[in-house]
């Protein structure tokens, strides 16, 4: 037989106070945990916002440095142009002095030739002090990277392929070629023929 009282007890509502307290405690615990996470996120966000500000400051400094570098590069290019202009002017002056020197060596009296020879050496020494080297090379072997053969002569008393005369001096600036020297080169026909006919 069915016990009605037992059956009714089975369907009685749960004890609301006990289950509500348990749920309330779980909810409070979850909310406390969530609150802690939010505080941690807030601290991290604050820290990262400061880091972002620092990064933006560094990027601004980099842009300023790039601007300064561009300015310095512009100044350096201007300085190079000025240097090239000055070197051209110096070479132009040296060419005029060389014309006077060559004329004096051909047509001047002994004392004038001596004086011009001394001045020509002095000018060469002065140019050397500032990194400009004059290329002359009389009596030295012809080197195509430094000289241009404007004329060829044959003189038996001089070695084949050597420079006989400098028509226009060349110049180096700190090892960099500014202009090749124009020269007359000795070419012995017999030796050139022997060189061409020799077996390779």
PDB file of C-alpha atoms in Angstrom:
ATOM      1  CA  UNK A   1       0.000   0.000   0.000  1.00  0.00           C
ATOM      2  CA  UNK A   2       1.111   3.501  -0.737  1.00  0.00           C
ATOM      3  CA  UNK A   3       2.016   5.652   2.146  1.00  0.00           C
ATOM      4  CA  UNK A   4       0.638   9.026   1.208  1.00  0.00           C
ATOM      5  CA  UNK A   5       2.676  10.921   3.743  1.00  0.00           C
ATOM      6  CA  UNK A   6       5.895   9.481   2.350  1.00  0.00           C
ATOM      7  CA  UNK A   7       4.813  10.281  -1.144  1.00  0.00           C
ATOM      8  CA  UNK A   8       3.940  13.844  -0.248  1.00  0.00           C
ATOM      9  CA  UNK A   9       7.301  14.241   1.486  1.00  0.00           C
ATOM     10  CA  UNK A  10       9.021  13.218  -1.699  1.00  0.00           C
ATOM     11  CA  UNK A  11       7.375  16.077  -3.542  1.00  0.00           C
ATOM     12  CA  UNK A  12       7.893  18.749  -0.936  1.00  0.00           C
ATOM     13  CA  UNK A  13       9.991  21.699  -2.097  1.00  0.00           C
ATOM     14  CA  UNK A  14      13.643  21.578  -1.214  1.00  0.00           C
ATOM     15  CA  UNK A  15      14.964  23.474   1.686  1.00  0.00           C
ATOM     16  CA  UNK A  16      15.433  26.800  -0.083  1.00  0.00           C
ATOM     17  CA  UNK A  17      17.638  28.328   2.540  1.00  0.00           C
ATOM     18  CA  UNK A  18      20.355  25.632   2.434  1.00  0.00           C
ATOM     19  CA  UNK A  19      20.539  25.347  -1.377  1.00  0.00           C
ATOM     20  CA  UNK A  20      20.317  29.108  -1.827  1.00  0.00           C
ATOM     21  CA  UNK A  21      23.217  29.629   0.595  1.00  0.00           C
ATOM     22  CA  UNK A  22      25.333  27.104  -1.228  1.00  0.00           C
ATOM     23  CA  UNK A  23      24.581  28.761  -4.573  1.00  0.00           C
ATOM     24  CA  UNK A  24      25.145  32.189  -3.085  1.00  0.00           C
ATOM     25  CA  UNK A  25      28.575  31.124  -1.776  1.00  0.00           C
ATOM     26  CA  UNK A  26      29.569  29.700  -5.150  1.00  0.00           C
ATOM     27  CA  UNK A  27      28.433  32.869  -6.867  1.00  0.00           C
ATOM     28  CA  UNK A  28      30.363  35.051  -4.389  1.00  0.00           C
ATOM     29  CA  UNK A  29      33.470  32.920  -4.875  1.00  0.00           C
ATOM     30  CA  UNK A  30      33.140  33.168  -8.653  1.00  0.00           C
ATOM     31  CA  UNK A  31      32.560  36.941  -8.461  1.00  0.00           C
ATOM     32  CA  UNK A  32      35.582  37.371  -6.169  1.00  0.00           C
ATOM     33  CA  UNK A  33      37.720  35.361  -8.586  1.00  0.00           C
ATOM     34  CA  UNK A  34      36.376  37.371 -11.522  1.00  0.00           C
ATOM     35  CA  UNK A  35      37.065  40.621  -9.613  1.00  0.00           C
ATOM     36  CA  UNK A  36      40.666  39.536  -8.986  1.00  0.00           C
ATOM     37  CA  UNK A  37      41.116  38.717 -12.682  1.00  0.00           C
ATOM     38  CA  UNK A  38      39.713  42.137 -13.630  1.00  0.00           C
ATOM     39  CA  UNK A  39      42.109  43.866 -11.206  1.00  0.00           C
ATOM     40  CA  UNK A  40      45.033  41.923 -12.659  1.00  0.00           C
ATOM     41  CA  UNK A  41      43.915  42.825 -16.196  1.00  0.00           C
ATOM     42  CA  UNK A  42      43.591  46.469 -15.146  1.00  0.00           C
ATOM     43  CA  UNK A  43      47.135  46.468 -13.698  1.00  0.00           C
ATOM     44  CA  UNK A  44      48.495  44.803 -16.846  1.00  0.00           C
ATOM     45  CA  UNK A  45      46.615  47.267 -19.042  1.00  0.00           C
ATOM     46  CA  UNK A  46      48.063  50.175 -17.059  1.00  0.00           C
ATOM     47  CA  UNK A  47      51.562  48.728 -17.327  1.00  0.00           C
ATOM     48  CA  UNK A  48      51.192  48.049 -21.068  1.00  0.00           C
ATOM     49  CA  UNK A  49      49.789  51.509 -21.703  1.00  0.00           C
ATOM     50  CA  UNK A  50      52.949  52.964 -20.127  1.00  0.00           C
ATOM     51  CA  UNK A  51      55.095  50.602 -22.196  1.00  0.00           C
ATOM     52  CA  UNK A  52      53.180  51.674 -25.301  1.00  0.00           C
ATOM     53  CA  UNK A  53      53.856  55.320 -24.414  1.00  0.00           C
ATOM     54  CA  UNK A  54      57.551  54.523 -24.050  1.00  0.00           C
ATOM     55  CA  UNK A  55      57.568  52.689 -27.390  1.00  0.00           C
ATOM     56  CA  UNK A  56      55.861  55.656 -29.067  1.00  0.00           C
ATOM     57  CA  UNK A  57      58.455  58.005 -27.535  1.00  0.00           C
ATOM     58  CA  UNK A  58      61.261  55.790 -28.835  1.00  0.00           C
ATOM     59  CA  UNK A  59      59.662  55.735 -32.298  1.00  0.00           C
ATOM     60  CA  UNK A  60      59.458  59.542 -32.233  1.00  0.00           C
ATOM     61  CA  UNK A  61      63.139  59.714 -31.297  1.00  0.00           C
ATOM     62  CA  UNK A  62      63.987  57.322 -34.135  1.00  0.00           C
ATOM     63  CA  UNK A  63      62.105  59.552 -36.586  1.00  0.00           C
ATOM     64  CA  UNK A  64      63.964  62.590 -35.257  1.00  0.00           C
ATOM     65  CA  UNK A  65      67.266  60.697 -35.622  1.00  0.00           C
ATOM     66  CA  UNK A  66      66.337  59.760 -39.192  1.00  0.00           C
ATOM     67  CA  UNK A  67      65.682  63.421 -39.908  1.00  0.00           C
ATOM     68  CA  UNK A  68      69.047  64.348 -38.400  1.00  0.00           C
ATOM     69  CA  UNK A  69      70.758  61.619 -40.449  1.00  0.00           C
ATOM     70  CA  UNK A  70      69.097  62.919 -43.634  1.00  0.00           C
ATOM     71  CA  UNK A  71      70.287  66.421 -42.774  1.00  0.00           C
ATOM     72  CA  UNK A  72      73.839  65.172 -42.168  1.00  0.00           C
ATOM     73  CA  UNK A  73      73.786  63.176 -45.409  1.00  0.00           C
ATOM     74  CA  UNK A  74      72.673  66.316 -47.251  1.00  0.00           C
ATOM     75  CA  UNK A  75      75.506  68.297 -45.684  1.00  0.00           C
ATOM     76  CA  UNK A  76      77.969  65.527 -46.526  1.00  0.00           C
ATOM     77  CA  UNK A  77      76.826  65.526 -50.172  1.00  0.00           C
ATOM     78  CA  UNK A  78      77.209  69.311 -50.278  1.00  0.00           C
ATOM     79  CA  UNK A  79      80.698  68.986 -48.775  1.00  0.00           C
ATOM     80  CA  UNK A  80      81.619  66.380 -51.410  1.00  0.00           C
ATOM     81  CA  UNK A  81      80.395  68.703 -54.178  1.00  0.00           C
ATOM     82  CA  UNK A  82      82.417  71.553 -52.701  1.00  0.00           C
ATOM     83  CA  UNK A  83      85.494  69.329 -52.424  1.00  0.00           C
ATOM     84  CA  UNK A  84      85.127  68.226 -56.062  1.00  0.00           C
ATOM     85  CA  UNK A  85      84.766  71.867 -57.135  1.00  0.00           C
ATOM     86  CA  UNK A  86      87.859  72.840 -55.154  1.00  0.00           C
ATOM     87  CA  UNK A  87      89.847  69.916 -56.580  1.00  0.00           C
ATOM     88  CA  UNK A  88      88.853  70.941 -60.129  1.00  0.00           C
ATOM     89  CA  UNK A  89      89.922  74.508 -59.389  1.00  0.00           C
ATOM     90  CA  UNK A  90      93.251  73.348 -57.924  1.00  0.00           C
ATOM     91  CA  UNK A  91      93.899  71.102 -60.933  1.00  0.00           C
ATOM     92  CA  UNK A  92      93.025  73.994 -63.265  1.00  0.00           C
ATOM     93  CA  UNK A  93      95.533  76.221 -61.466  1.00  0.00           C
ATOM     94  CA  UNK A  94      98.116  73.415 -61.508  1.00  0.00           C
ATOM     95  CA  UNK A  95      97.572  72.999 -65.272  1.00  0.00           C
ATOM     96  CA  UNK A  96      98.245  76.715 -65.828  1.00  0.00           C
ATOM     97  CA  UNK A  97     101.393  76.496 -63.709  1.00  0.00           C
ATOM     98  CA  UNK A  98     102.432  73.373 -65.622  1.00  0.00           C
ATOM     99  CA  UNK A  99     102.085  75.249 -68.923  1.00  0.00           C
ATOM    100  CA  UNK A 100     104.390  77.962 -67.559  1.00  0.00           C
ATOM    101  CA  UNK A 101     106.790  75.284 -66.272  1.00  0.00           C
ATOM    102  CA  UNK A 102     106.910  73.480 -69.637  1.00  0.00           C
ATOM    103  CA  UNK A 103     107.390  76.753 -71.476  1.00  0.00           C
ATOM    104  CA  UNK A 104     110.208  77.745 -69.098  1.00  0.00           C
ATOM    105  CA  UNK A 105     111.925  74.362 -69.570  1.00  0.00           C
ATOM    106  CA  UNK A 106     111.826  74.716 -73.357  1.00  0.00           C
ATOM    107  CA  UNK A 107     112.496  78.427 -73.859  1.00  0.00           C
ATOM    108  CA  UNK A 108     113.796  79.950 -70.634  1.00  0.00           C
ATOM    109  CA  UNK A 109     117.383  80.695 -69.720  1.00  0.00           C
ATOM    110  CA  UNK A 110     119.203  78.521 -67.184  1.00  0.00           C
ATOM    111  CA  UNK A 111     118.375  80.574 -64.090  1.00  0.00           C
ATOM    112  CA  UNK A 112     114.685  80.819 -65.065  1.00  0.00           C
ATOM    113  CA  UNK A 113     114.533  77.041 -65.674  1.00  0.00           C
ATOM    114  CA  UNK A 114     116.166  76.396 -62.309  1.00  0.00           C
ATOM    115  CA  UNK A 115     113.742  78.737 -60.569  1.00  0.00           C
ATOM    116  CA  UNK A 116     110.705  77.169 -62.299  1.00  0.00           C
ATOM    117  CA  UNK A 117     111.963  73.638 -61.574  1.00  0.00           C
ATOM    118  CA  UNK A 118     112.330  74.533 -57.889  1.00  0.00           C
ATOM    119  CA  UNK A 119     108.815  76.082 -57.806  1.00  0.00           C
ATOM    120  CA  UNK A 120     107.341  73.067 -59.641  1.00  0.00           C
ATOM    121  CA  UNK A 121     108.762  70.727 -56.974  1.00  0.00           C
ATOM    122  CA  UNK A 122     107.566  73.055 -54.215  1.00  0.00           C
ATOM    123  CA  UNK A 123     104.029  73.052 -55.622  1.00  0.00           C
ATOM    124  CA  UNK A 124     104.135  69.237 -55.841  1.00  0.00           C
ATOM    125  CA  UNK A 125     105.188  69.003 -52.176  1.00  0.00           C
ATOM    126  CA  UNK A 126     102.457  71.443 -51.145  1.00  0.00           C
ATOM    127  CA  UNK A 127      99.819  69.420 -53.017  1.00  0.00           C
ATOM    128  CA  UNK A 128     101.101  66.225 -51.340  1.00  0.00           C
ATOM    129  CA  UNK A 129     100.561  67.778 -47.916  1.00  0.00           C
ATOM    130  CA  UNK A 130      96.853  68.038 -48.741  1.00  0.00           C
ATOM    131  CA  UNK A 131      96.524  64.546 -50.206  1.00  0.00           C
ATOM    132  CA  UNK A 132      96.892  65.480 -53.885  1.00  0.00           C
ATOM    133  CA  UNK A 133      99.549  63.509 -55.751  1.00  0.00           C
ATOM    134  CA  UNK A 134     100.821  64.593 -59.141  1.00  0.00           C
ATOM    135  CA  UNK A 135     101.268  61.803 -61.708  1.00  0.00           C
ATOM    136  CA  UNK A 136     104.237  62.415 -63.968  1.00  0.00           C
ATOM    137  CA  UNK A 137     106.294  59.262 -64.359  1.00  0.00           C
ATOM    138  CA  UNK A 138     109.015  60.150 -66.894  1.00  0.00           C
ATOM    139  CA  UNK A 139     111.176  57.038 -67.319  1.00  0.00           C
ATOM    140  CA  UNK A 140     108.688  54.739 -65.579  1.00  0.00           C
ATOM    141  CA  UNK A 141     106.670  51.964 -67.265  1.00  0.00           C
ATOM    142  CA  UNK A 142     103.384  52.956 -68.891  1.00  0.00           C
ATOM    143  CA  UNK A 143     100.418  51.866 -66.743  1.00  0.00           C
ATOM    144  CA  UNK A 144      97.049  52.222 -68.554  1.00  0.00           C
ATOM    145  CA  UNK A 145      95.123  52.793 -65.304  1.00  0.00           C
ATOM    146  CA  UNK A 146      97.196  55.927 -64.583  1.00  0.00           C
ATOM    147  CA  UNK A 147      98.281  57.228 -67.995  1.00  0.00           C
ATOM    148  CA  UNK A 148      96.858  57.968 -71.437  1.00  0.00           C
ATOM    149  CA  UNK A 149      99.277  57.551 -74.352  1.00  0.00           C
ATOM    150  CA  UNK A 150      98.750  60.650 -76.513  1.00  0.00           C
ATOM    151  CA  UNK A 151     101.775  59.966 -78.702  1.00  0.00           C
ATOM    152  CA  UNK A 152     104.194  57.119 -79.397  1.00  0.00           C
ATOM    153  CA  UNK A 153     107.851  57.600 -80.295  1.00  0.00           C
ATOM    154  CA  UNK A 154     110.728  55.263 -80.889  1.00  0.00           C
ATOM    155  CA  UNK A 155     113.945  55.971 -79.026  1.00  0.00           C
ATOM    156  CA  UNK A 156     116.470  53.152 -78.930  1.00  0.00           C
ATOM    157  CA  UNK A 157     118.198  54.493 -75.824  1.00  0.00           C
ATOM    158  CA  UNK A 158     114.979  54.160 -73.739  1.00  0.00           C
ATOM    159  CA  UNK A 159     113.244  50.938 -72.666  1.00  0.00           C
ATOM    160  CA  UNK A 160     110.193  49.774 -74.574  1.00  0.00           C
ATOM    161  CA  UNK A 161     106.848  50.818 -73.024  1.00  0.00           C
ATOM    162  CA  UNK A 162     108.356  53.512 -70.792  1.00  0.00           C
ATOM    163  CA  UNK A 163     107.173  57.117 -70.562  1.00  0.00           C
ATOM    164  CA  UNK A 164     109.329  59.585 -72.496  1.00  0.00           C
ATOM    165  CA  UNK A 165     107.508  62.827 -71.777  1.00  0.00           C
ATOM    166  CA  UNK A 166     104.509  64.114 -69.803  1.00  0.00           C
ATOM    167  CA  UNK A 167     102.229  66.368 -71.834  1.00  0.00           C
ATOM    168  CA  UNK A 168      99.766  66.988 -68.987  1.00  0.00           C
ATOM    169  CA  UNK A 169     100.147  65.745 -65.415  1.00  0.00           C
ATOM    170  CA  UNK A 170      97.521  63.503 -63.883  1.00  0.00           C
ATOM    171  CA  UNK A 171      96.348  63.698 -60.279  1.00  0.00           C
ATOM    172  CA  UNK A 172      95.304  61.424 -57.422  1.00  0.00           C
ATOM    173  CA  UNK A 173      93.433  62.583 -54.350  1.00  0.00           C
ATOM    174  CA  UNK A 174      94.115  60.306 -51.361  1.00  0.00           C
ATOM    175  CA  UNK A 175      94.645  57.379 -53.704  1.00  0.00           C
ATOM    176  CA  UNK A 176      91.573  58.085 -55.851  1.00  0.00           C
ATOM    177  CA  UNK A 177      92.294  58.905 -59.483  1.00  0.00           C
ATOM    178  CA  UNK A 178      91.101  62.385 -60.421  1.00  0.00           C
ATOM    179  CA  UNK A 179      92.632  62.478 -63.895  1.00  0.00           C
ATOM    180  CA  UNK A 180      95.041  60.311 -65.884  1.00  0.00           C
ATOM    181  CA  UNK A 181      98.304  61.848 -67.050  1.00  0.00           C
ATOM    182  CA  UNK A 182      98.733  62.410 -70.801  1.00  0.00           C
ATOM    183  CA  UNK A 183     102.108  61.068 -71.902  1.00  0.00           C
ATOM    184  CA  UNK A 184     104.367  60.121 -74.806  1.00  0.00           C
ATOM    185  CA  UNK A 185     105.338  56.442 -74.677  1.00  0.00           C
ATOM    186  CA  UNK A 186     108.411  54.745 -76.152  1.00  0.00           C
ATOM    187  CA  UNK A 187     107.628  51.914 -78.529  1.00  0.00           C
ATOM    188  CA  UNK A 188     110.542  49.983 -79.986  1.00  0.00           C
ATOM    189  CA  UNK A 189     109.313  48.450 -83.252  1.00  0.00           C
ATOM    190  CA  UNK A 190     111.777  45.500 -83.127  1.00  0.00           C
ATOM    191  CA  UNK A 191     110.826  44.570 -79.569  1.00  0.00           C
ATOM    192  CA  UNK A 192     107.113  44.998 -80.307  1.00  0.00           C
ATOM    193  CA  UNK A 193     107.443  42.705 -83.326  1.00  0.00           C
ATOM    194  CA  UNK A 194     109.320  40.103 -81.234  1.00  0.00           C
ATOM    195  CA  UNK A 195     106.678  40.292 -78.517  1.00  0.00           C
ATOM    196  CA  UNK A 196     103.864  39.777 -81.052  1.00  0.00           C
ATOM    197  CA  UNK A 197     105.597  36.854 -82.806  1.00  0.00           C
ATOM    198  CA  UNK A 198     106.637  34.996 -79.662  1.00  0.00           C
ATOM    199  CA  UNK A 199     104.626  31.800 -78.974  1.00  0.00           C
ATOM    200  CA  UNK A 200     101.873  32.118 -76.419  1.00  0.00           C
TER     201      UNK A 200
END
